């Protein structure tokens, strides 16, 4: 007879993935970043659970006045990307296409890197529940063409998507993932010889690119129990001529300066600026913190292009839908930092003309909190003295 434990495992949804075991688990336990049975965050302990009570959080999320503001009031203007758009090599050697949320296709020095691809309708283990896309994917996954490497930042559902990985498992792409995440991919059909599984500060060479897993301040977990046995990471990617950085999910920490010193400066950074809240300040950055992280990565001064990610596609936090884009635009302009604001699916070259239109304004509700300056979305301007 099967044990009750094996019976429970048989009922476990495929999207939960698999727990690390064998030599993978042994390697995890040898990691200098694994202590007391869990992976540790840089800079000391980070609060990974919401700081407020369940009631406090529910009141904010269910508030009848602010809840409608967390979704667009109209159709999000998705750029009609085609295979032809992406077939012509970038003139400058570097082109980025934000597909929504944290999914970015980076064409760098003749190679194609796909970060955190999520083509599924929901970021959830179930097809019938969980946050649903607020806009369609700009183009079918198959229309991307060949991808040299898929990079995963961590194993949360809005970054590691079962249907997308299963589709990519049937291609020849290589997967670069943080330590432990390979267990999920193998469980879903990716062969071990196509996995490059890295601890922080480890690098792998894929074609003419060097990919390095760099620290981030976050956490992991997909199943009912969060065992903290899979690592989370940001990524630095260096080609022959260009360097780029993808933050994954992270709270702000001083380590961005060290990452920049070791692997930068970067021609472009892809920085998480959405899904922040006062309830989880340690593990997600606000737009102001995202800008600060970019500047830290660039040695303290404006340089390269900042591409805001992790916003616009899913409703994951209590802030208004358009707030991350609006605040990042204002903060970057105030700092003199070049910021790219593409529609989902709109390719651009960081060394060329950057998309700068605030495209979200036509489909957004009002923003009820102000940034430092009074913009067109401020519903309650500051009182004059």
Coordinates of C-alpha atoms in Angstrom, one line a residue:
X1 CA 0.0 0.0 0.0
X2 CA 1.1 3.5 -0.7
X3 CA 1.8 5.7 2.4
X4 CA -0.4 8.6 3.1
X5 CA 2.5 10.9 2.2
X6 CA 2.8 9.4 -1.3
X7 CA -0.9 9.7 -1.7
X8 CA -0.8 13.4 -0.9
X9 CA 2.1 13.8 -3.4
X10 CA 0.0 12.2 -6.1
X11 CA -2.7 14.8 -5.5
X12 CA -0.3 17.7 -5.6
X13 CA -0.9 20.0 -8.6
X14 CA 1.8 19.8 -11.2
X15 CA 2.3 23.6 -11.0
X16 CA 3.6 23.2 -7.4
X17 CA 6.7 21.7 -9.0
X18 CA 9.1 19.5 -7.1
X19 CA 11.2 19.8 -4.0
X20 CA 15.0 19.6 -4.4
X21 CA 16.6 16.2 -3.5
X22 CA 19.7 14.1 -3.9
X23 CA 22.8 15.9 -5.0
X24 CA 20.9 19.1 -5.7
X25 CA 19.8 19.3 -2.1
X26 CA 23.3 18.4 -0.9
X27 CA 24.6 21.3 -3.0
X28 CA 22.0 23.6 -1.5
X29 CA 23.1 22.6 2.0
X30 CA 26.7 23.4 1.1
X31 CA 25.8 26.9 -0.1
X32 CA 27.3 29.7 2.0
X33 CA 23.9 31.4 1.7
X34 CA 22.0 28.5 3.3
X35 CA 21.9 28.5 7.1
X36 CA 19.6 27.0 9.7
X37 CA 17.7 25.1 7.0
X38 CA 16.8 28.0 4.8
X39 CA 18.4 30.4 2.3
X40 CA 19.3 33.7 3.9
X41 CA 18.8 37.2 2.5
X42 CA 21.7 39.7 2.0
X43 CA 22.0 42.3 4.7
X44 CA 20.4 40.2 7.4
X45 CA 16.9 39.0 8.0
X46 CA 14.1 40.2 5.7
X47 CA 10.5 40.0 6.6
X48 CA 8.9 37.7 4.0
X49 CA 5.4 37.6 5.5
X50 CA 3.1 40.7 5.4
X51 CA 3.7 42.9 8.5
X52 CA 0.0 43.6 9.0
X53 CA -2.8 41.4 10.3
X54 CA -5.0 39.5 7.9
X55 CA -7.8 41.8 8.8
X56 CA -5.7 44.9 8.1
X57 CA -4.6 43.6 4.7
X58 CA -8.2 42.5 3.8
X59 CA -9.5 46.0 4.6
X60 CA -7.0 47.6 2.2
X61 CA -7.5 45.1 -0.6
X62 CA -11.3 45.1 -0.4
X63 CA -11.8 48.8 0.1
X64 CA -14.6 49.8 -2.3
X65 CA -13.2 53.2 -3.2
X66 CA -9.6 52.1 -4.0
X67 CA -10.2 48.6 -5.3
X68 CA -11.3 49.7 -8.8
X69 CA -8.1 51.8 -9.2
X70 CA -6.0 48.6 -9.2
X71 CA -7.1 47.7 -12.7
X72 CA -7.1 49.7 -15.9
X73 CA -10.5 51.3 -16.8
X74 CA -9.9 50.6 -20.5
X75 CA -8.1 48.4 -22.9
X76 CA -4.3 48.4 -22.3
X77 CA -2.6 49.5 -25.6
X78 CA -0.4 46.5 -26.4
X79 CA 2.1 47.0 -29.2
X80 CA 1.3 44.6 -32.2
X81 CA 4.6 42.9 -32.2
X82 CA 5.3 40.5 -35.0
X83 CA 8.0 37.9 -35.8
X84 CA 9.2 40.3 -38.5
X85 CA 9.8 43.1 -35.9
X86 CA 12.2 40.8 -34.0
X87 CA 13.8 39.1 -37.0
X88 CA 15.9 42.1 -38.0
X89 CA 19.0 42.4 -35.8
X90 CA 19.2 45.5 -33.6
X91 CA 21.3 48.2 -35.2
X92 CA 23.2 48.9 -32.0
X93 CA 23.6 45.3 -30.9
X94 CA 21.2 45.6 -28.0
X95 CA 17.4 45.6 -28.1
X96 CA 14.8 44.9 -25.3
X97 CA 11.2 44.0 -25.7
X98 CA 9.1 44.1 -22.5
X99 CA 6.3 41.5 -22.8
X100 CA 4.6 42.6 -19.6
X101 CA 5.2 42.1 -15.9
X102 CA 8.9 40.8 -15.6
X103 CA 9.0 39.1 -19.0
X104 CA 11.7 40.7 -21.3
X105 CA 13.3 39.5 -24.5
X106 CA 16.8 40.8 -24.6
X107 CA 18.7 40.6 -27.9
X108 CA 22.3 41.2 -26.9
X109 CA 25.4 40.9 -29.1
X110 CA 23.9 38.4 -31.4
X111 CA 22.2 36.3 -28.7
X112 CA 18.6 36.1 -27.4
X113 CA 17.8 36.0 -23.7
X114 CA 14.3 35.6 -22.4
X115 CA 13.8 36.7 -18.8
X116 CA 11.0 35.3 -16.5
X117 CA 8.7 34.3 -19.4
X118 CA 5.0 34.2 -18.3
X119 CA 2.6 33.6 -21.1
X120 CA -0.1 32.0 -19.0
X121 CA -3.5 33.6 -18.3
X122 CA -3.1 33.5 -14.5
X123 CA -0.1 33.6 -12.2
X124 CA -1.5 30.8 -10.1
X125 CA -1.2 27.0 -9.7
X126 CA -4.8 26.7 -10.9
X127 CA -6.3 27.7 -14.3
X128 CA -9.6 28.8 -12.7
X129 CA -8.4 31.1 -9.8
X130 CA -5.7 33.6 -9.1
X131 CA -4.6 36.9 -10.6
X132 CA -5.6 37.1 -14.2
X133 CA -3.8 39.0 -17.0
X134 CA -4.9 42.6 -17.4
X135 CA -3.7 42.6 -21.0
X136 CA -3.0 39.9 -23.6
X137 CA 0.5 38.7 -24.4
X138 CA 1.9 40.8 -27.2
X139 CA 2.5 37.8 -29.4
X140 CA 2.4 34.0 -29.2
X141 CA 5.4 32.4 -27.6
X142 CA 6.2 30.5 -30.8
X143 CA 6.4 33.8 -32.7
X144 CA 9.5 34.9 -30.7
X145 CA 11.7 32.6 -32.7
X146 CA 14.7 30.8 -31.3
X147 CA 15.9 31.7 -27.8
X148 CA 19.4 30.9 -26.7
X149 CA 18.8 31.0 -23.0
X150 CA 15.8 31.4 -20.7
X151 CA 16.7 33.1 -17.4
X152 CA 14.5 32.6 -14.3
X153 CA 14.8 34.9 -11.2
X154 CA 12.9 32.7 -8.7
X155 CA 10.0 30.3 -8.4
X156 CA 7.0 32.4 -7.7
X157 CA 4.1 31.9 -10.1
X158 CA 4.3 35.3 -11.7
X159 CA 7.9 34.6 -12.7
X160 CA 8.0 30.8 -13.3
X161 CA 5.0 29.7 -15.3
X162 CA 4.2 26.0 -15.8
X163 CA 2.5 26.2 -19.3
X164 CA 5.3 28.5 -20.6
X165 CA 8.1 26.3 -19.3
X166 CA 6.4 23.2 -20.8
X167 CA 6.2 24.9 -24.2
X168 CA 9.9 26.0 -24.0
X169 CA 10.9 22.5 -22.8
X170 CA 10.2 21.3 -26.4
X171 CA 12.8 23.7 -27.8
X172 CA 16.6 23.7 -27.8
X173 CA 17.0 26.6 -25.3
X174 CA 19.1 26.4 -22.2
X175 CA 17.7 27.5 -18.8
X176 CA 19.7 29.5 -16.4
X177 CA 18.1 29.3 -12.9
X178 CA 19.0 29.9 -9.2
X179 CA 20.1 27.0 -7.1
X180 CA 17.2 24.6 -6.4
X181 CA 14.8 25.9 -9.1
X182 CA 16.1 23.2 -11.5
X183 CA 14.0 20.7 -9.5
X184 CA 10.8 22.3 -10.8
X185 CA 12.0 22.4 -14.4
X186 CA 13.1 18.8 -14.4
X187 CA 9.7 17.8 -13.0
X188 CA 8.1 19.6 -16.0
X189 CA 10.2 17.9 -18.7
X190 CA 13.4 20.0 -19.0
X191 CA 16.4 17.6 -19.4
X192 CA 19.1 18.1 -16.8
X193 CA 21.8 18.8 -19.5
X194 CA 19.9 22.0 -20.5
X195 CA 20.0 23.4 -17.0
X196 CA 22.6 25.8 -15.6
X197 CA 21.8 26.1 -11.9
X198 CA 23.7 28.8 -10.1
X199 CA 24.3 30.0 -6.6
X200 CA 24.9 33.8 -6.0
X201 CA 28.1 35.0 -7.6
X202 CA 28.4 31.9 -9.8
X203 CA 28.6 32.4 -13.6
X204 CA 28.0 30.3 -16.6
X205 CA 29.0 30.8 -20.2
X206 CA 26.3 30.3 -22.9
X207 CA 27.5 31.1 -26.4
X208 CA 29.2 34.5 -26.2
X209 CA 27.4 35.5 -23.1
X210 CA 28.4 35.3 -19.4
X211 CA 25.5 35.1 -17.1
X212 CA 26.0 35.6 -13.3
X213 CA 23.4 35.0 -10.6
X214 CA 23.6 38.0 -8.3
X215 CA 22.0 38.6 -4.9
X216 CA 18.4 39.8 -4.4
X217 CA 16.3 40.4 -1.2
X218 CA 13.2 38.2 -1.6
X219 CA 12.0 34.7 -0.9
X220 CA 10.7 31.6 -2.6
X221 CA 7.9 29.0 -2.6
X222 CA 5.2 27.5 -4.7
X223 CA 3.4 24.8 -2.7
X224 CA 1.5 24.8 0.6
X225 CA 4.7 24.7 2.6
X226 CA 7.3 27.4 2.0
X227 CA 10.5 25.5 2.7
X228 CA 12.9 28.2 1.4
X229 CA 14.9 25.5 -0.4
X230 CA 15.1 27.3 -3.7
X231 CA 17.2 30.4 -4.2
X232 CA 16.1 33.7 -5.7
X233 CA 18.4 35.9 -7.7
X234 CA 18.9 38.9 -9.9
X235 CA 21.0 38.4 -13.0
X236 CA 23.9 40.2 -14.7
X237 CA 24.4 39.3 -18.4
X238 CA 27.6 40.4 -20.3
X239 CA 28.2 40.0 -24.0
X240 CA 31.1 41.1 -26.1
X241 CA 30.0 44.7 -26.2
X242 CA 27.0 45.1 -23.9
X243 CA 26.0 44.5 -20.3
X244 CA 22.4 44.2 -18.9
X245 CA 20.9 43.5 -15.5
X246 CA 17.5 42.0 -14.5
X247 CA 16.5 42.6 -10.9
X248 CA 13.9 39.8 -10.5
X249 CA 11.9 40.6 -7.3
X250 CA 13.8 42.3 -4.6
X251 CA 13.6 44.8 -1.8
X252 CA 16.2 47.6 -1.8
X253 CA 19.5 46.7 -0.2
X254 CA 23.1 48.1 -0.2
X255 CA 24.3 45.2 -2.3
X256 CA 23.3 46.9 -5.6
X257 CA 26.4 48.9 -5.3
X258 CA 28.6 45.8 -5.1
X259 CA 26.8 44.2 -8.0
X260 CA 27.4 47.3 -10.1
X261 CA 31.0 47.5 -9.1
X262 CA 31.6 43.8 -10.0
X263 CA 29.5 43.6 -13.2
X264 CA 28.5 47.0 -14.4
X265 CA 28.1 49.7 -15.5
X266 CA 25.1 48.4 -17.5
X267 CA 23.8 49.6 -20.9
X268 CA 20.3 48.8 -19.5
X269 CA 18.7 47.6 -16.3
X270 CA 15.3 45.9 -15.9
X271 CA 14.2 46.9 -12.4
X272 CA 11.1 45.8 -10.4
X273 CA 9.1 48.9 -9.5
X274 CA 5.6 47.4 -9.0
X275 CA 3.6 45.3 -6.5
X276 CA 5.0 47.2 -3.5
X277 CA 3.1 47.8 -0.3
X278 CA 3.7 49.0 3.3
X279 CA 2.9 45.5 4.3
X280 CA 6.0 44.0 2.6
X281 CA 8.6 46.7 2.4
X282 CA 11.6 44.3 2.7
X283 CA 10.9 42.2 -0.5
X284 CA 9.6 44.7 -3.1
X285 CA 10.8 48.1 -4.2
X286 CA 8.9 51.3 -4.7
X287 CA 9.6 53.3 -7.8
X288 CA 11.9 55.6 -5.8
X289 CA 13.8 52.6 -4.5
X290 CA 14.0 51.1 -8.0
X291 CA 15.5 54.3 -9.3
X292 CA 18.0 54.3 -6.4
X293 CA 18.9 50.7 -7.2
X294 CA 19.5 51.6 -10.8
X295 CA 21.8 54.4 -9.8
X296 CA 23.7 52.2 -7.4
X297 CA 24.2 49.7 -10.1
X298 CA 25.6 52.4 -12.3
X299 CA 28.1 53.7 -9.8
X300 CA 25.9 56.4 -8.3
X301 CA 25.3 58.5 -11.4
X302 CA 22.7 58.4 -14.2
X303 CA 23.9 56.0 -16.9
X304 CA 22.3 53.6 -19.4
X305 CA 18.5 53.1 -19.7
X306 CA 16.2 52.0 -17.0
X307 CA 13.3 49.7 -18.0
X308 CA 10.6 49.5 -15.3
X309 CA 9.3 45.9 -14.9
X310 CA 6.9 44.0 -12.6
X311 CA 3.9 46.2 -13.2
X312 CA 0.9 46.7 -15.5
X313 CA 0.1 43.0 -16.2
X314 CA -1.3 41.5 -12.9
X315 CA -3.1 43.0 -9.9
X316 CA -0.8 41.9 -7.1
X317 CA -0.8 44.9 -4.6
X318 CA -3.0 47.6 -3.2
X319 CA -1.5 50.5 -5.1
X320 CA -3.3 51.9 -8.2
X321 CA -2.5 50.2 -11.5
X322 CA -0.8 53.2 -13.1
X323 CA 1.1 54.4 -10.0
X324 CA 4.4 52.5 -10.7
X325 CA 4.7 53.9 -14.2
X326 CA 3.7 57.4 -13.3
X327 CA 6.0 57.6 -10.3
X328 CA 9.0 56.0 -12.0
X329 CA 8.6 58.5 -14.9
X330 CA 8.6 61.4 -12.5
X331 CA 11.4 60.1 -10.3
X332 CA 13.7 59.3 -13.3
X333 CA 13.1 62.8 -14.8
X334 CA 13.8 64.4 -11.5
X335 CA 17.2 62.5 -11.3
X336 CA 18.1 63.1 -14.9
X337 CA 18.0 59.3 -15.6
X338 CA 16.9 58.0 -19.0
X339 CA 13.9 55.8 -18.6
X340 CA 12.2 53.6 -21.2
X341 CA 8.4 53.4 -21.0
X342 CA 7.4 51.0 -23.8
X343 CA 3.9 49.6 -24.3
X344 CA 3.9 45.8 -23.7
X345 CA 5.5 44.3 -26.7
X346 CA 7.2 47.4 -28.0
X347 CA 10.9 46.8 -29.0
X348 CA 13.4 49.5 -28.3
X349 CA 17.2 49.9 -28.4
X350 CA 18.7 51.5 -25.2
X351 CA 21.2 53.4 -27.3
X352 CA 18.6 54.8 -29.6
X353 CA 15.4 56.8 -29.0
X354 CA 13.6 55.6 -26.0
X355 CA 9.8 55.2 -25.8
X356 CA 8.8 58.0 -23.4
X357 CA 5.0 58.4 -23.8
X358 CA 2.9 57.9 -20.6
X359 CA 0.7 55.5 -22.5
X360 CA -1.1 54.3 -19.4
X361 CA -2.8 57.7 -18.8
X362 CA -5.5 57.0 -21.4
X363 CA -6.8 53.9 -19.6
X364 CA -6.0 54.6 -15.9
X365 CA -8.1 55.7 -13.1
X366 CA -7.0 58.6 -10.9
X367 CA -4.0 58.5 -8.6
X368 CA -4.9 59.6 -5.2
X369 CA -1.5 60.0 -3.8
X370 CA 1.0 62.6 -5.0
X371 CA 4.6 62.3 -6.0
X372 CA 6.9 65.3 -5.4
X373 CA 5.4 67.3 -8.2
X374 CA 1.7 67.6 -9.1
X375 CA 1.0 65.7 -12.3
X376 CA -2.0 65.2 -14.4
X377 CA -3.2 62.2 -12.3
X378 CA -3.2 63.9 -8.9
X379 CA -6.8 63.9 -7.7
X380 CA -6.0 65.6 -4.4
X381 CA -3.3 68.3 -5.1
X382 CA -1.4 69.6 -2.0
X383 CA -2.9 72.6 -0.2
X384 CA -1.2 75.9 -0.8
X385 CA 0.3 77.5 2.2

